[in-house]
Coordinates of C-alpha atoms in Angstrom, one line a residue:
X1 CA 13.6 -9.2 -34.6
X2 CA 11.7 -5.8 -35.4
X3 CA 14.3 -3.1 -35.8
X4 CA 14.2 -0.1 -33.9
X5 CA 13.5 3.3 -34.8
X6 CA 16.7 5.2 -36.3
X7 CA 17.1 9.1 -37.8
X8 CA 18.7 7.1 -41.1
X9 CA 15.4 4.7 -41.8
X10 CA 12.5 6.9 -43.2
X11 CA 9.1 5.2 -43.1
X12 CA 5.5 6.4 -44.7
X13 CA 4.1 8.5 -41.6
X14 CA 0.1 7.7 -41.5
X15 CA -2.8 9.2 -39.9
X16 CA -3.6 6.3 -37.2
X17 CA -6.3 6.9 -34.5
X18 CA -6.9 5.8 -31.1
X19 CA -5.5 4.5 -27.6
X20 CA -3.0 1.9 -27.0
X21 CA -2.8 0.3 -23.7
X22 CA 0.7 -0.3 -23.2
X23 CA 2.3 -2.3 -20.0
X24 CA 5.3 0.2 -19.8
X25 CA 8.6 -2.2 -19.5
X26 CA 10.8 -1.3 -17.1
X27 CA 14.1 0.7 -18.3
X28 CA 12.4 2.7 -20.7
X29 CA 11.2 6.6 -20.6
X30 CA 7.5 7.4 -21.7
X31 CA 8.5 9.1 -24.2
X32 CA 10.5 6.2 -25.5
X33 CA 7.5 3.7 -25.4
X34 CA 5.9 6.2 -26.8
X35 CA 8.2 6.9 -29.7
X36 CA 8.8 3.1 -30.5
X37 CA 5.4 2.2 -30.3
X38 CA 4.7 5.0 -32.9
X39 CA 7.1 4.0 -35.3
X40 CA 5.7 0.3 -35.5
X41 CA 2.3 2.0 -36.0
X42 CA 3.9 4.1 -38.5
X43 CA 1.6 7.0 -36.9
X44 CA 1.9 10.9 -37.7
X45 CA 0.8 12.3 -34.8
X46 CA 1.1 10.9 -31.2
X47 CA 1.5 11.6 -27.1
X48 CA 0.9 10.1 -24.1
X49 CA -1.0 10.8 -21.0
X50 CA 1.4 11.6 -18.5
X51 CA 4.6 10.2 -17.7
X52 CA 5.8 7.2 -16.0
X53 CA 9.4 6.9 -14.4
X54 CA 12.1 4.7 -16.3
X55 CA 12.1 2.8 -13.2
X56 CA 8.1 1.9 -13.0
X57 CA 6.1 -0.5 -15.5
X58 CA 2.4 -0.9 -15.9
X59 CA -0.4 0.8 -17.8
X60 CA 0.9 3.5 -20.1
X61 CA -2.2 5.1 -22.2
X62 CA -0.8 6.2 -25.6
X63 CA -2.5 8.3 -27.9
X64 CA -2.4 8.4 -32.0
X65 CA -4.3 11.2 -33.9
X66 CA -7.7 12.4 -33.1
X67 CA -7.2 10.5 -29.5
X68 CA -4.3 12.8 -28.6
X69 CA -7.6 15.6 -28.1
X70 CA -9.0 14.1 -25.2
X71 CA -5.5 13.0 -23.3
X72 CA -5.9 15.7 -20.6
X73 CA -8.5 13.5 -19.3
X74 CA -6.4 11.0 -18.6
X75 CA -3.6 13.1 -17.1
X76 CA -6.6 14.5 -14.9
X77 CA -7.6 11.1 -14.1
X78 CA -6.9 9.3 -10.6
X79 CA -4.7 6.0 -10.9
X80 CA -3.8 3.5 -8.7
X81 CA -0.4 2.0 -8.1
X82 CA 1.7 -1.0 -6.5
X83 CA 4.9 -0.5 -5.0
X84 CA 7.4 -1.4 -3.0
X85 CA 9.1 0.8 -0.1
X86 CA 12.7 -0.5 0.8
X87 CA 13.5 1.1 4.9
X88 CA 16.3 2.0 6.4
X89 CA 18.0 4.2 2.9
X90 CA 17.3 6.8 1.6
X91 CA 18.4 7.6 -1.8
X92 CA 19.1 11.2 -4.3
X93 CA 16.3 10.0 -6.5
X94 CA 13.6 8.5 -3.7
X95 CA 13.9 5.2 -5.7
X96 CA 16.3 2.9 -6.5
X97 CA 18.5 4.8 -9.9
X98 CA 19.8 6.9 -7.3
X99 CA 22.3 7.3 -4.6
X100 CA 22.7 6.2 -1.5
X101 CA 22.4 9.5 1.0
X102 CA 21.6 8.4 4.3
X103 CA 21.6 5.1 6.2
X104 CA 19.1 4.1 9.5
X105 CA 18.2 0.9 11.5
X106 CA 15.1 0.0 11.0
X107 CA 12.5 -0.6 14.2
X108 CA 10.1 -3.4 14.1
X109 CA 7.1 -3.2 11.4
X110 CA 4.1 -4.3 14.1
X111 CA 0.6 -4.5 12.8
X112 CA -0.4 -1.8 14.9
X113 CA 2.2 0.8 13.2
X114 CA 1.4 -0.2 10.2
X115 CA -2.9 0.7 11.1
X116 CA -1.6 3.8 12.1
X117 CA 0.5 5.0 8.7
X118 CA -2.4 3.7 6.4
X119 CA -4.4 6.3 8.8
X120 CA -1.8 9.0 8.6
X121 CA -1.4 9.3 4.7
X122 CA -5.0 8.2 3.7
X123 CA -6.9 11.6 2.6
X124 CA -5.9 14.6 1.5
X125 CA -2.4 15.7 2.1
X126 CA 0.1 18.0 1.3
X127 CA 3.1 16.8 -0.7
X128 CA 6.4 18.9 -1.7
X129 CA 7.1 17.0 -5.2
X130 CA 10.7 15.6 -5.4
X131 CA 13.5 17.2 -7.0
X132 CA 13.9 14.7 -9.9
X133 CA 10.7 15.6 -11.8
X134 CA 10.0 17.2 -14.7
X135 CA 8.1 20.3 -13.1
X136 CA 9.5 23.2 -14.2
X137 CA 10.9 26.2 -11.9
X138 CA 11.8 29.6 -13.6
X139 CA 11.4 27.4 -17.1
X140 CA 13.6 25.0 -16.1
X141 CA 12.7 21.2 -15.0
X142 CA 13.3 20.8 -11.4
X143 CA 15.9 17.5 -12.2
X144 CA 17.7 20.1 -14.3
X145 CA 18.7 21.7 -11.4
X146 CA 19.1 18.4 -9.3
X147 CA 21.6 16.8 -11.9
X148 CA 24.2 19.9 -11.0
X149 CA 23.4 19.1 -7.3
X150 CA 20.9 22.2 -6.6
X151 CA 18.1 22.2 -4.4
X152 CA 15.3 25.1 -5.1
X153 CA 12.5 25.8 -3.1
X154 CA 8.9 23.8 -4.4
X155 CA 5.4 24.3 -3.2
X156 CA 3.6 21.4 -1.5
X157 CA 0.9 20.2 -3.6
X158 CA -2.2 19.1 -2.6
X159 CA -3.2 15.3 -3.2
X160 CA -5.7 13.3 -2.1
X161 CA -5.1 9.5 -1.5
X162 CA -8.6 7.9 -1.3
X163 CA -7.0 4.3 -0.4
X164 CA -4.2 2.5 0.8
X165 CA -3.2 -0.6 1.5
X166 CA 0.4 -1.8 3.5
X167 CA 2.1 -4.8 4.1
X168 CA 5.1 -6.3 5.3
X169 CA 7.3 -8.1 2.6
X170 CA 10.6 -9.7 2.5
X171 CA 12.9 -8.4 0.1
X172 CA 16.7 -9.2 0.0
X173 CA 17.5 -5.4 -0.8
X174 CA 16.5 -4.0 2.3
X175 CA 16.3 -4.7 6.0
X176 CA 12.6 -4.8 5.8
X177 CA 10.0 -3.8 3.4
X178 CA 6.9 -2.8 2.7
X179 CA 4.3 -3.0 0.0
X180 CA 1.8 -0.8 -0.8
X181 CA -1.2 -0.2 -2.9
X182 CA -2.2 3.4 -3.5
X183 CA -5.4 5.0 -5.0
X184 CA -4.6 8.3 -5.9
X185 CA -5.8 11.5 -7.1
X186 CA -3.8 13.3 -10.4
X187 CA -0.3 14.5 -9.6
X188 CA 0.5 12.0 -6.4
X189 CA 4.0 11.2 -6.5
X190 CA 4.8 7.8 -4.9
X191 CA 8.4 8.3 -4.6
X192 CA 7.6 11.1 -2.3
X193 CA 4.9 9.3 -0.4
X194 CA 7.0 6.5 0.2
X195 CA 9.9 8.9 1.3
X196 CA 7.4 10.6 3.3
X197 CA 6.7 7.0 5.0
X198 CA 10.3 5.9 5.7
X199 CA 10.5 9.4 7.8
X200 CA 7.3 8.6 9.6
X201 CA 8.9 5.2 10.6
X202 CA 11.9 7.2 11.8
X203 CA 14.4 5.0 9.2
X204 CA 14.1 6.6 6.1
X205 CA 13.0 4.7 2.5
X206 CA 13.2 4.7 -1.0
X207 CA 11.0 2.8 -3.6
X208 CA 12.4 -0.3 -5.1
X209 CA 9.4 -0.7 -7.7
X210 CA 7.0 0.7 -8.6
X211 CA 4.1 -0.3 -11.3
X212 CA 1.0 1.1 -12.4
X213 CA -2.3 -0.7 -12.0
X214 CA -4.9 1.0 -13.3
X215 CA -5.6 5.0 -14.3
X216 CA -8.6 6.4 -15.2
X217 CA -10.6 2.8 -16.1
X218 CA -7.7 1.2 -18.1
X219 CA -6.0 -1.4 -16.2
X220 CA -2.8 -3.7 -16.8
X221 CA -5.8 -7.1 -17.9
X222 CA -6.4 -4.9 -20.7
X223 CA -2.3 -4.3 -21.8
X224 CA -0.3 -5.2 -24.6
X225 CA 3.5 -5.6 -23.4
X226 CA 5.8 -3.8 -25.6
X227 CA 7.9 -7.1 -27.1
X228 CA 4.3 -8.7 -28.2
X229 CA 3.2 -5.8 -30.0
X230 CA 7.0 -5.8 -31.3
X231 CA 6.1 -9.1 -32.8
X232 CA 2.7 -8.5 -34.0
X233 CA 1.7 -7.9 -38.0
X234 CA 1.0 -3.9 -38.7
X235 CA -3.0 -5.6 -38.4
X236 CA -2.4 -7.2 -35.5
X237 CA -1.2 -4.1 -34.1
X238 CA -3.9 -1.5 -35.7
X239 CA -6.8 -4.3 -33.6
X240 CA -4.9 -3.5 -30.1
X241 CA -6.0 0.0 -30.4
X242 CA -9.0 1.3 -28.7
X243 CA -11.3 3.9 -30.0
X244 CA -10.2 7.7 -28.9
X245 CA -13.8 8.1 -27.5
X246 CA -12.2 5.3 -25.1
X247 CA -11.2 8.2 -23.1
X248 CA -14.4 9.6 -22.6
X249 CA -16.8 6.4 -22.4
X250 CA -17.2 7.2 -18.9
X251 CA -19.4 10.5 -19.4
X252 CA -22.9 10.5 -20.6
X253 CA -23.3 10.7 -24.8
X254 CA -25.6 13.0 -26.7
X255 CA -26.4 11.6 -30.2
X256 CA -27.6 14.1 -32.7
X257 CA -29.5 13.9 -36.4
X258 CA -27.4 15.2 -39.0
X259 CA -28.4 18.5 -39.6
X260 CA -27.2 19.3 -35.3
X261 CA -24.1 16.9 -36.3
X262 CA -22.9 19.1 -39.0
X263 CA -23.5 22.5 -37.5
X264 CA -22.0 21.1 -33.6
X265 CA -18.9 19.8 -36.1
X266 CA -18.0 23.6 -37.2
X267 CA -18.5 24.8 -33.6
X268 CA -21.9 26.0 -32.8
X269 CA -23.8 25.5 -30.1
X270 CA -26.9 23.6 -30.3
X271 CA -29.8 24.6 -28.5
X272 CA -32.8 21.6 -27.9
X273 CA -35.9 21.4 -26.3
X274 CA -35.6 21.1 -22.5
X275 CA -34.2 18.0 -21.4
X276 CA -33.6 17.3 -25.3
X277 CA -29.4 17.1 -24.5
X278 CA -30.1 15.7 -20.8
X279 CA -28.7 16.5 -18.0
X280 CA -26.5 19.5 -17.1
X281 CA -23.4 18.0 -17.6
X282 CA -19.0 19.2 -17.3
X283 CA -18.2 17.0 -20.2
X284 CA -20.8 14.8 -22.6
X285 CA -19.0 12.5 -25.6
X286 CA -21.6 13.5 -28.7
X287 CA -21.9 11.5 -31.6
X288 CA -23.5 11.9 -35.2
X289 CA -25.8 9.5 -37.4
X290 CA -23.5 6.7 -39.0
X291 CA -21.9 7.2 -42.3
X292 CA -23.0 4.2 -43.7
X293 CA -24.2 0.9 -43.6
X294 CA -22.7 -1.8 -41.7
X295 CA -23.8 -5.5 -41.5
X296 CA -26.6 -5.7 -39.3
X297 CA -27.3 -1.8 -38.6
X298 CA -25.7 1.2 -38.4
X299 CA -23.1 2.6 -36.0
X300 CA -22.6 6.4 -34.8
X301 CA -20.0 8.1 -35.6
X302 CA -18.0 9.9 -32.9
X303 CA -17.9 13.5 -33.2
X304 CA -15.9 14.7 -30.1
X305 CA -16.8 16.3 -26.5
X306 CA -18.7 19.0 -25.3
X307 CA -20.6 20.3 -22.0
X308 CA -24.2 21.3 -21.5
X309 CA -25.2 24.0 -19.5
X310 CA -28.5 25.4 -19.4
X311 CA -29.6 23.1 -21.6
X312 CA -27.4 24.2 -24.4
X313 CA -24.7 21.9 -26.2
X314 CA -21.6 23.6 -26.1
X315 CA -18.4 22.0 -28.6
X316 CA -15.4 21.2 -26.6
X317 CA -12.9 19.1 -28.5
X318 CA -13.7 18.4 -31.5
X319 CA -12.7 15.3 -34.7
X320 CA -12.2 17.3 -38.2
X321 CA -14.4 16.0 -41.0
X322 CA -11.2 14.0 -42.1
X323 CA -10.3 12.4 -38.7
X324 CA -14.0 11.1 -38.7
X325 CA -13.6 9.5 -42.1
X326 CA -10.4 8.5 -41.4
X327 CA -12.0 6.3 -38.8
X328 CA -15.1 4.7 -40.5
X329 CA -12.8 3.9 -43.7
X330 CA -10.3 2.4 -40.9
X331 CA -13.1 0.4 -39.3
X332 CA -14.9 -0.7 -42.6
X333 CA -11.4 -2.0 -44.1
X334 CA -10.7 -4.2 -40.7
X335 CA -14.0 -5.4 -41.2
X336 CA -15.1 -3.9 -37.7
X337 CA -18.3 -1.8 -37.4
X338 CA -17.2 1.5 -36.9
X339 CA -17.3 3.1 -34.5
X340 CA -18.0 0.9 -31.4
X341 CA -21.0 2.1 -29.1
X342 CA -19.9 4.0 -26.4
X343 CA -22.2 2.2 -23.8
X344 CA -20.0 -1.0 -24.1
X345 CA -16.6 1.0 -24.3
X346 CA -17.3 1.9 -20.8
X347 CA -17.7 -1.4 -19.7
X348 CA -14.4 -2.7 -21.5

C-alpha cells in the first residue's frame, strides 16, 4: 500500500507540470486530494481550482507548476453537478455532516410541482451563500464564525443556473427525495439551492450527495480515482497528466515565428499586420516554433495566454524560459511529442 504523506518523510520536490483530473473521493478536503496527490507526484509547486466539500466527489482539476497560471479559468468556469435533496430536515450545514435543526412533513412530489421548481430556480437568481463556507467576512471565513454558533449578515450573490433537471427518487434517509442535475454559473452553491428548494416545497431539505460532473470541459469519463493513481508507477502517474494549455484549449491560438516568440516571452506586445493575430479576442493561448525535432514533425511549444485588442497581442500569463524546457525535456523523455496541439486538446 502507498504510504501517505507525513512532516517526518522528506522526498526530492520536482518541478512537474500540468492538470490532473482527479474524481474527488468522498471524505476528503480539496486541499487534501490536493496535497496527497502532490506528494505521489513528488511536485514543487501545486493548487487546485476551487474547492469541493468533504462531503461531494467528482471532477477535481488539480494543477502542478506552470498549470497553476491559468487555474482562475477554471474557478471562473461554469460546472455542472448531481445531487441529491433529502425533504422534510433541515440541517446546520445544508448537507448531511451537520445537525439536525428543524423537522417538516413532507407534501406530495406531483409532476406538476416539480415543472414549476425547475421553472422557479432556472435563470439568474440571487443566492445568500451559506454559513459554512470559506468566504471570508471582516478576514475571517464565514464557518469560522458558524463553528462558535454565530450568524453574520452575507450578501446575496448573483448566479445564474442555465439548466436543471428534477426527479423524484427513493431514498431510505428521507421521506422523499429528489435528484437534481444543475448547470451552473461560477460561485452557485448547491447546498443553498437545495435549501432554497426544500423552503419552496414548504418542508425544508438538505443535500445527501452531492458530485461533480463536469466544470469547464473536464468531466468525470476523463478522471483518475485517487486509489488507482495511489497504485500507479511515478510513469504511470506523470501520463495521467494533461498539458496546462488544457485549461485554455477552448480559446483560439496564435502561433508565432521565433523572433515574436522570444520578444512576447519577456512581455512585449506584438503588433502584426491586420488580421495577422485574428480576431479581437479576451483571452488567445499563443504558442512558439518547436524546440526541436520530433518523429514525424515538429510540435509548438506553448508559451502562455494573452488578449488581442486592436489588433495588438497583449502577454497575459506567461511559461518562464525554464517551465517551457521543463516541458519539452518532459515530453521527449516519455517519448510523447511535446507539446500536444491545442486543436485536439479541445476536443479531449
Amino acid at each position: 500500500m502507498t504510504q501517505t504523506p507525513s512532516h517526518r518523510q522528506k522526498i526530492q520536490r520536482r518541478p512537474v507540470h500540468g492538470v490532473l483530473l482527479l474524481d474527488k473521493p468522498l471524505g476528503l478536503s480539496s486541499n487534501q486530494a490536493l496535497q496527497k496527490a502532490k506528494w505521489l507526484l513528488r511536485a514543487d509547486k501545486a493548487g487546485h481550482t476551487g474547492t469541493l466539500d468533504p462531503l461531494a466527489t467528482g471532477v477535481l482539476p488539480l494543477c502542478f507548476g506552470a498549470a497553476t497560471k491559468f487555474s482562475q479559468i477554471q474557478l471562473d468556469a461554469d460546472k455542472t453537478y448531481e445531487a441529491v435533496l433529502l425533504l422534510g430536515k433541515k440541517t446546520s450545514t445544508a448537507d448531511a455532516e451537520g445537525d439536525v435543526i428543524e423537522t417538516r412533513p413532507v407534501p406530495e412530489i406531483t409532476p406538476a410541482l416539480l415543472r414549476e421548481l425547475t421553472a422557479r430556480f432556472t435563470g439568474p437568481l440571487a443566492q445568500v451563500p451559506p454559513m459554512y463556507s470559506a468566504l471570508k467576512k471582516d478576514g475571517k471565513a464565514l464557518y469560522e464564525y458558524a463553528r462558535k454558533g454565530q450568524e453574520v449578515e452575507r450578501e446575496a450573490r448573483h448566479i445564474t443556473v442555465f439548466k436543471l433537471e428534477m426527479a423524484v427518487v427513493n431514498d431510505e434517509r428521507a421521506p422523499a427525495a429528489i435528484k437534481i442535475t444543475v448547470r451552473c454559473s461560477k460561485g452557485t452553491y448547491i447546498r443553498t439551492l437545495g435549501e432554497d428548494i426544500g423552503e419552496a416545497i414548504g418542508c425544508g431539505a438538505h443535500l445527501g450527495s452531492l458530485r461533480r460532473l463536469e466544470t469547464g470541459g473536464y468531466t468525470t469519463r476523463q478522471c483518475v480515482s485517487l486509489p488507482a493513481f495511489e497504485a500507479m508507477t511515478e510513469p504511470e502517474r506523470e501520463a495521467c497528466l494533461l498539458p496546462a494549455q488544457s485549461l485554455v484549449a477552448a480559446y483560439p491560438s496564435v502561433t508565432l515565428d521565433a523572433d515574436n516568440a522570444g520578444r512576447f516571452l519577456s512581455g512585449l506586445r506584438r503588433r502584426g499586420e491586420p488580421g495577422q493575430w485574428g480576431a479581437d479576442a479576451p483571452l488567445v493561448q499563443v504558442y512558439g516554433p518547436a524546440s526541436g525535432a520530433e518523429e514525424g514533425g515538429k510540435a509548438p511549444a506553448f508559451l502562455g495566454s494573452a488578449h488581442i485588442t486592436a489588433g495588438e497581442l497583449i502577454p497575459q500569463r506567461l511559461l518562464s524560459p525554464v517551465e517551457i524546457q521543463d516541458i519539452l525535456n518532459a515530453a521527449r523523455s516519455s517519448g510523447r511529442a511535446a507539446p500536444v496541439d491545442a486543436t485536439a486538446l479541445a476536443h479531449h
